[in-house]
Amino acid sequence: MLTSEFDFTLPDELIAQHPVKPRDASRLMVVDRRAGTIAHRHFDELPEILDSRDLLVRNNSQVLPARLIGRRAATRGKWEGLFLDERPDGSWEILARTRGRPAAGETVVVGEGLRLVLESREADGRWIVRPSLQGEPETGTPAVLHRHGRPPLPPYIRGGVAEADDEATYQTVYARRPGSVAAPTAGLHFTDAVFARLKARGVRTLDVTLHVGVGTFRPIEAETLDAHVMHAEWAELDAESAAALQDQHHRGGRIVAVGTTSARTLETAAASGVFEPFQGRTELFIRPGHAFHAVDVLLTNFHLPKSSLLVLVSSLGGLDLIRRAYAEAVLQRYRFYSYGDAMLIIA
């Protein structure tokens, strides 16, 4: 398929710059793929839409404060980086932006106590850096980032510049496992009150983990989907959860994936047709023609044109129906992207 089939025109003013308050006051478009219908609701109505047949699967990954602001020690020039990953030898992978051309061996100073020695630049533009703490206790990378980093807002939100509230709002209320450099955004709408009402309805919840990488921001640049190289992200489904999901299918209940990250984790673990424990990197690219073995219902946000996320959503909902839903969302002034409104695709 051509990537251009997943393009659409979006007015800039529909890109949400701040979340709604409270979280569950966002709008919710309900897309029924069997009936081919579109309904307009609000997110706090979700407990009335789901029922005791349903098992809600959410991604418990916690967003790291991965945006680093510093200066090059040699020139005092401004330097900005995005932490991507920690390597087994303790070095970090960083995407960096600065004036001039830094060279291997240079040092970047972040705040008062963190120094990053630039070791090498990879072919894809990533830097390998060696963190060094000056006068601070030796702690794990998440703790270091929490002391020196800032929320890694995507560039379409205020140019990536975080405000005080973003530390809390760009994080799900159930985030537990540090590792993402972007939020699993479908989960941002949930509140403790919504979970309490879901529980009262008999809807159960189960957690998986997928650490969201920077590739989630990037549109597909290849002309065709076949030519696209999918970015890899670390995911985990434990044995107990795999058994619970398999039992859910045997009983004929629905599995509701909260977000494309949960959907990718579930479909990776159930690739054989049976849920199996999984831990490692997944490069699964869900596109039209994919046989869904795990996901019955998908809760998701409104995504970027020509993104792998929009391709995934169209694969479940059907390209024509999702095109119609997105056109309706623009017409009805829904809010798009990370801080935007939500869509529920049901069967």
PDB file of N, CA and C in Angstrom, residues 137-200:
ATOM      1  N   PRO A 137      25.489  11.285  44.518  1.00  0.00           N
ATOM      2  CA  PRO A 137      25.553   9.852  44.783  1.00  0.00           C
ATOM      3  C   PRO A 137      25.403   9.051  43.493  1.00  0.00           C
ATOM      4  N   GLU A 138      26.068   7.902  43.431  1.00  0.00           N
ATOM      5  CA  GLU A 138      25.927   7.027  42.270  1.00  0.00           C
ATOM      6  C   GLU A 138      24.575   6.325  42.362  1.00  0.00           C
ATOM      7  N   THR A 139      23.682   6.700  41.488  1.00  0.00           N
ATOM      8  CA  THR A 139      22.354   6.100  41.468  1.00  0.00           C
ATOM      9  C   THR A 139      22.038   5.644  40.056  1.00  0.00           C
ATOM     10  N   GLY A 140      20.936   4.940  39.887  1.00  0.00           N
ATOM     11  CA  GLY A 140      20.558   4.448  38.579  1.00  0.00           C
ATOM     12  C   GLY A 140      20.181   5.572  37.627  1.00  0.00           C
ATOM     13  N   THR A 141      20.138   5.238  36.354  1.00  0.00           N
ATOM     14  CA  THR A 141      19.838   6.229  35.324  1.00  0.00           C
ATOM     15  C   THR A 141      18.496   6.918  35.527  1.00  0.00           C
ATOM     16  N   PRO A 142      17.398   6.210  35.852  1.00  0.00           N
ATOM     17  CA  PRO A 142      16.139   6.932  36.073  1.00  0.00           C
ATOM     18  C   PRO A 142      16.248   8.017  37.140  1.00  0.00           C
ATOM     19  N   ALA A 143      16.959   7.742  38.228  1.00  0.00           N
ATOM     20  CA  ALA A 143      17.108   8.740  39.290  1.00  0.00           C
ATOM     21  C   ALA A 143      17.921   9.939  38.810  1.00  0.00           C
ATOM     22  N   VAL A 144      18.960   9.677  38.027  1.00  0.00           N
ATOM     23  CA  VAL A 144      19.770  10.771  37.468  1.00  0.00           C
ATOM     24  C   VAL A 144      18.913  11.656  36.569  1.00  0.00           C
ATOM     25  N   LEU A 145      18.123  11.038  35.718  1.00  0.00           N
ATOM     26  CA  LEU A 145      17.266  11.804  34.817  1.00  0.00           C
ATOM     27  C   LEU A 145      16.219  12.601  35.590  1.00  0.00           C
ATOM     28  N   HIS A 146      15.695  12.032  36.651  1.00  0.00           N
ATOM     29  CA  HIS A 146      14.698  12.752  37.455  1.00  0.00           C
ATOM     30  C   HIS A 146      15.315  13.992  38.107  1.00  0.00           C
ATOM     31  N   ARG A 147      16.608  13.950  38.405  1.00  0.00           N
ATOM     32  CA  ARG A 147      17.260  15.122  38.990  1.00  0.00           C
ATOM     33  C   ARG A 147      17.617  16.178  37.948  1.00  0.00           C
ATOM     34  N   HIS A 148      17.944  15.737  36.740  1.00  0.00           N
ATOM     35  CA  HIS A 148      18.510  16.668  35.768  1.00  0.00           C
ATOM     36  C   HIS A 148      17.664  16.863  34.505  1.00  0.00           C
ATOM     37  N   GLY A 149      16.695  15.991  34.286  1.00  0.00           N
ATOM     38  CA  GLY A 149      15.940  16.050  33.040  1.00  0.00           C
ATOM     39  C   GLY A 149      14.607  16.767  33.160  1.00  0.00           C
ATOM     40  N   ARG A 150      13.974  16.909  32.027  1.00  0.00           N
ATOM     41  CA  ARG A 150      12.664  17.551  31.931  1.00  0.00           C
ATOM     42  C   ARG A 150      11.736  16.655  31.116  1.00  0.00           C
ATOM     43  N   PRO A 151      10.413  16.847  31.225  1.00  0.00           N
ATOM     44  CA  PRO A 151       9.498  16.010  30.435  1.00  0.00           C
ATOM     45  C   PRO A 151       9.794  16.120  28.941  1.00  0.00           C
ATOM     46  N   PRO A 152       9.828  14.997  28.240  1.00  0.00           N
ATOM     47  CA  PRO A 152      10.186  15.010  26.811  1.00  0.00           C
ATOM     48  C   PRO A 152       8.972  15.253  25.916  1.00  0.00           C
ATOM     49  N   LEU A 153       8.398  16.426  26.005  1.00  0.00           N
ATOM     50  CA  LEU A 153       7.240  16.719  25.171  1.00  0.00           C
ATOM     51  C   LEU A 153       7.614  16.620  23.691  1.00  0.00           C
ATOM     52  N   PRO A 154       6.717  16.096  22.867  1.00  0.00           N
ATOM     53  CA  PRO A 154       6.996  16.065  21.423  1.00  0.00           C
ATOM     54  C   PRO A 154       7.018  17.476  20.854  1.00  0.00           C
ATOM     55  N   PRO A 155       7.676  17.670  19.734  1.00  0.00           N
ATOM     56  CA  PRO A 155       7.856  19.027  19.196  1.00  0.00           C
ATOM     57  C   PRO A 155       6.565  19.725  18.808  1.00  0.00           C
ATOM     58  N   TYR A 156       5.505  18.959  18.537  1.00  0.00           N
ATOM     59  CA  TYR A 156       4.245  19.609  18.154  1.00  0.00           C
ATOM     60  C   TYR A 156       3.489  20.177  19.358  1.00  0.00           C
ATOM     61  N   ILE A 157       3.988  19.940  20.572  1.00  0.00           N
ATOM     62  CA  ILE A 157       3.416  20.579  21.768  1.00  0.00           C
ATOM     63  C   ILE A 157       4.377  21.662  22.235  1.00  0.00           C
ATOM     64  N   ARG A 158       4.040  22.911  21.963  1.00  0.00           N
ATOM     65  CA  ARG A 158       4.820  24.075  22.416  1.00  0.00           C
ATOM     66  C   ARG A 158       6.294  23.979  22.045  1.00  0.00           C
ATOM     67  N   GLY A 159       6.582  23.363  20.906  1.00  0.00           N
ATOM     68  CA  GLY A 159       7.973  23.237  20.482  1.00  0.00           C
ATOM     69  C   GLY A 159       8.789  22.336  21.380  1.00  0.00           C
ATOM     70  N   GLY A 160       8.117  21.507  22.188  1.00  0.00           N
ATOM     71  CA  GLY A 160       8.805  20.597  23.093  1.00  0.00           C
ATOM     72  C   GLY A 160       9.181  21.211  24.424  1.00  0.00           C
ATOM     73  N   VAL A 161       8.782  22.467  24.655  1.00  0.00           N
ATOM     74  CA  VAL A 161       9.145  23.165  25.894  1.00  0.00           C
ATOM     75  C   VAL A 161       8.096  22.881  26.967  1.00  0.00           C
ATOM     76  N   ALA A 162       8.513  22.210  28.028  1.00  0.00           N
ATOM     77  CA  ALA A 162       7.592  21.809  29.086  1.00  0.00           C
ATOM     78  C   ALA A 162       7.290  22.952  30.045  1.00  0.00           C
ATOM     79  N   GLU A 163       6.085  22.900  30.612  1.00  0.00           N
ATOM     80  CA  GLU A 163       5.693  23.795  31.687  1.00  0.00           C
ATOM     81  C   GLU A 163       5.605  22.990  32.980  1.00  0.00           C
ATOM     82  N   ALA A 164       5.364  23.682  34.090  1.00  0.00           N
ATOM     83  CA  ALA A 164       5.399  23.018  35.395  1.00  0.00           C
ATOM     84  C   ALA A 164       4.416  21.849  35.478  1.00  0.00           C
ATOM     85  N   ASP A 165       3.238  21.989  34.887  1.00  0.00           N
ATOM     86  CA  ASP A 165       2.209  20.953  35.003  1.00  0.00           C
ATOM     87  C   ASP A 165       2.536  19.697  34.207  1.00  0.00           C
ATOM     88  N   ASP A 166       3.397  19.817  33.206  1.00  0.00           N
ATOM     89  CA  ASP A 166       3.630  18.679  32.305  1.00  0.00           C
ATOM     90  C   ASP A 166       4.272  17.485  33.000  1.00  0.00           C
ATOM     91  N   GLU A 167       5.001  17.724  34.063  1.00  0.00           N
ATOM     92  CA  GLU A 167       5.616  16.605  34.782  1.00  0.00           C
ATOM     93  C   GLU A 167       4.559  15.615  35.254  1.00  0.00           C
ATOM     94  N   ALA A 168       3.375  16.125  35.619  1.00  0.00           N
ATOM     95  CA  ALA A 168       2.288  15.256  36.059  1.00  0.00           C
ATOM     96  C   ALA A 168       1.354  14.883  34.915  1.00  0.00           C
ATOM     97  N   THR A 169       1.032  15.843  34.039  1.00  0.00           N
ATOM     98  CA  THR A 169       0.014  15.587  33.027  1.00  0.00           C
ATOM     99  C   THR A 169       0.517  14.727  31.874  1.00  0.00           C
ATOM    100  N   TYR A 170       1.834  14.732  31.608  1.00  0.00           N
ATOM    101  CA  TYR A 170       2.387  13.902  30.544  1.00  0.00           C
ATOM    102  C   TYR A 170       2.822  12.548  31.116  1.00  0.00           C
ATOM    103  N   GLN A 171       1.934  11.977  31.918  1.00  0.00           N
ATOM    104  CA  GLN A 171       2.195  10.714  32.605  1.00  0.00           C
ATOM    105  C   GLN A 171       0.843  10.105  32.968  1.00  0.00           C
ATOM    106  N   THR A 172       0.678   8.806  32.752  1.00  0.00           N
ATOM    107  CA  THR A 172      -0.563   8.168  33.174  1.00  0.00           C
ATOM    108  C   THR A 172      -0.596   8.044  34.694  1.00  0.00           C
ATOM    109  N   VAL A 173      -1.801   7.941  35.248  1.00  0.00           N
ATOM    110  CA  VAL A 173      -1.921   7.829  36.706  1.00  0.00           C
ATOM    111  C   VAL A 173      -1.481   6.457  37.194  1.00  0.00           C
ATOM    112  N   TYR A 174      -1.288   5.500  36.267  1.00  0.00           N
ATOM    113  CA  TYR A 174      -0.892   4.136  36.660  1.00  0.00           C
ATOM    114  C   TYR A 174       0.526   3.786  36.203  1.00  0.00           C
ATOM    115  N   ALA A 175       1.302   4.784  35.789  1.00  0.00           N
ATOM    116  CA  ALA A 175       2.677   4.525  35.348  1.00  0.00           C
ATOM    117  C   ALA A 175       3.503   3.955  36.503  1.00  0.00           C
ATOM    118  N   ARG A 176       4.230   2.877  36.235  1.00  0.00           N
ATOM    119  CA  ARG A 176       4.992   2.209  37.288  1.00  0.00           C
ATOM    120  C   ARG A 176       6.436   1.890  36.898  1.00  0.00           C
ATOM    121  N   ARG A 177       6.691   1.612  35.623  1.00  0.00           N
ATOM    122  CA  ARG A 177       7.998   1.099  35.215  1.00  0.00           C
ATOM    123  C   ARG A 177       8.704   2.121  34.324  1.00  0.00           C
ATOM    124  N   PRO A 178       9.736   2.787  34.835  1.00  0.00           N
ATOM    125  CA  PRO A 178      10.424   3.824  34.054  1.00  0.00           C
ATOM    126  C   PRO A 178      11.065   3.261  32.789  1.00  0.00           C
ATOM    127  N   GLY A 179      10.960   4.024  31.684  1.00  0.00           N
ATOM    128  CA  GLY A 179      11.628   3.565  30.482  1.00  0.00           C
ATOM    129  C   GLY A 179      11.202   4.241  29.194  1.00  0.00           C
ATOM    130  N   SER A 180      10.080   4.964  29.174  1.00  0.00           N
ATOM    131  CA  SER A 180       9.601   5.584  27.937  1.00  0.00           C
ATOM    132  C   SER A 180      10.175   6.981  27.751  1.00  0.00           C
ATOM    133  N   VAL A 181      10.337   7.368  26.484  1.00  0.00           N
ATOM    134  CA  VAL A 181      10.725   8.749  26.177  1.00  0.00           C
ATOM    135  C   VAL A 181       9.575   9.484  25.483  1.00  0.00           C
ATOM    136  N   ALA A 182       8.408   8.873  25.497  1.00  0.00           N
ATOM    137  CA  ALA A 182       7.165   9.505  25.050  1.00  0.00           C
ATOM    138  C   ALA A 182       6.035   8.807  25.782  1.00  0.00           C
ATOM    139  N   ALA A 183       4.955   9.523  26.032  1.00  0.00           N
ATOM    140  CA  ALA A 183       3.859   8.947  26.812  1.00  0.00           C
ATOM    141  C   ALA A 183       3.030   7.983  25.968  1.00  0.00           C
ATOM    142  N   PRO A 184       2.546   6.895  26.585  1.00  0.00           N
ATOM    143  CA  PRO A 184       1.507   6.077  25.945  1.00  0.00           C
ATOM    144  C   PRO A 184       0.184   6.836  26.079  1.00  0.00           C
ATOM    145  N   THR A 185      -0.132   7.660  25.089  1.00  0.00           N
ATOM    146  CA  THR A 185      -1.065   8.776  25.278  1.00  0.00           C
ATOM    147  C   THR A 185      -2.518   8.377  25.486  1.00  0.00           C
ATOM    148  N   ALA A 186      -2.939   7.214  25.003  1.00  0.00           N
ATOM    149  CA  ALA A 186      -4.333   6.819  25.219  1.00  0.00           C
ATOM    150  C   ALA A 186      -4.647   6.698  26.701  1.00  0.00           C
ATOM    151  N   GLY A 187      -3.632   6.376  27.507  1.00  0.00           N
ATOM    152  CA  GLY A 187      -3.838   6.223  28.941  1.00  0.00           C
ATOM    153  C   GLY A 187      -3.923   7.525  29.703  1.00  0.00           C
ATOM    154  N   LEU A 188      -3.585   8.644  29.062  1.00  0.00           N
ATOM    155  CA  LEU A 188      -3.574   9.927  29.775  1.00  0.00           C
ATOM    156  C   LEU A 188      -4.970  10.369  30.200  1.00  0.00           C
ATOM    157  N   HIS A 189      -6.020   9.809  29.598  1.00  0.00           N
ATOM    158  CA  HIS A 189      -7.389  10.230  29.900  1.00  0.00           C
ATOM    159  C   HIS A 189      -7.932   9.628  31.197  1.00  0.00           C
ATOM    160  N   PHE A 190      -7.317   8.567  31.679  1.00  0.00           N
ATOM    161  CA  PHE A 190      -7.861   7.843  32.832  1.00  0.00           C
ATOM    162  C   PHE A 190      -7.626   8.591  34.134  1.00  0.00           C
ATOM    163  N   THR A 191      -8.609   8.486  35.026  1.00  0.00           N
ATOM    164  CA  THR A 191      -8.506   8.982  36.397  1.00  0.00           C
ATOM    165  C   THR A 191      -8.815   7.834  37.348  1.00  0.00           C
ATOM    166  N   ASP A 192      -8.482   8.019  38.601  1.00  0.00           N
ATOM    167  CA  ASP A 192      -8.818   7.001  39.599  1.00  0.00           C
ATOM    168  C   ASP A 192     -10.330   6.800  39.674  1.00  0.00           C
ATOM    169  N   ALA A 193     -11.089   7.872  39.476  1.00  0.00           N
ATOM    170  CA  ALA A 193     -12.555   7.770  39.533  1.00  0.00           C
ATOM    171  C   ALA A 193     -13.086   6.899  38.398  1.00  0.00           C
ATOM    172  N   VAL A 194     -12.518   7.049  37.202  1.00  0.00           N
ATOM    173  CA  VAL A 194     -12.942   6.207  36.078  1.00  0.00           C
ATOM    174  C   VAL A 194     -12.605   4.752  36.348  1.00  0.00           C
ATOM    175  N   PHE A 195     -11.420   4.478  36.898  1.00  0.00           N
ATOM    176  CA  PHE A 195     -11.058   3.094  37.211  1.00  0.00           C
ATOM    177  C   PHE A 195     -11.989   2.506  38.271  1.00  0.00           C
ATOM    178  N   ALA A 196     -12.387   3.305  39.247  1.00  0.00           N
ATOM    179  CA  ALA A 196     -13.301   2.818  40.284  1.00  0.00           C
ATOM    180  C   ALA A 196     -14.647   2.435  39.675  1.00  0.00           C
ATOM    181  N   ARG A 197     -15.135   3.237  38.742  1.00  0.00           N
ATOM    182  CA  ARG A 197     -16.417   2.939  38.100  1.00  0.00           C
ATOM    183  C   ARG A 197     -16.307   1.745  37.155  1.00  0.00           C
ATOM    184  N   LEU A 198     -15.165   1.597  36.487  1.00  0.00           N
ATOM    185  CA  LEU A 198     -14.949   0.416  35.654  1.00  0.00           C
ATOM    186  C   LEU A 198     -14.961  -0.856  36.505  1.00  0.00           C
ATOM    187  N   LYS A 199     -14.297  -0.788  37.655  1.00  0.00           N
ATOM    188  CA  LYS A 199     -14.267  -1.942  38.560  1.00  0.00           C
ATOM    189  C   LYS A 199     -15.663  -2.291  39.042  1.00  0.00           C
ATOM    190  N   ALA A 200     -16.444  -1.278  39.350  1.00  0.00           N
ATOM    191  CA  ALA A 200     -17.823  -1.501  39.799  1.00  0.00           C
ATOM    192  C   ALA A 200     -18.665  -2.152  38.702  1.00  0.00           C
TER     193      ALA A 200
END
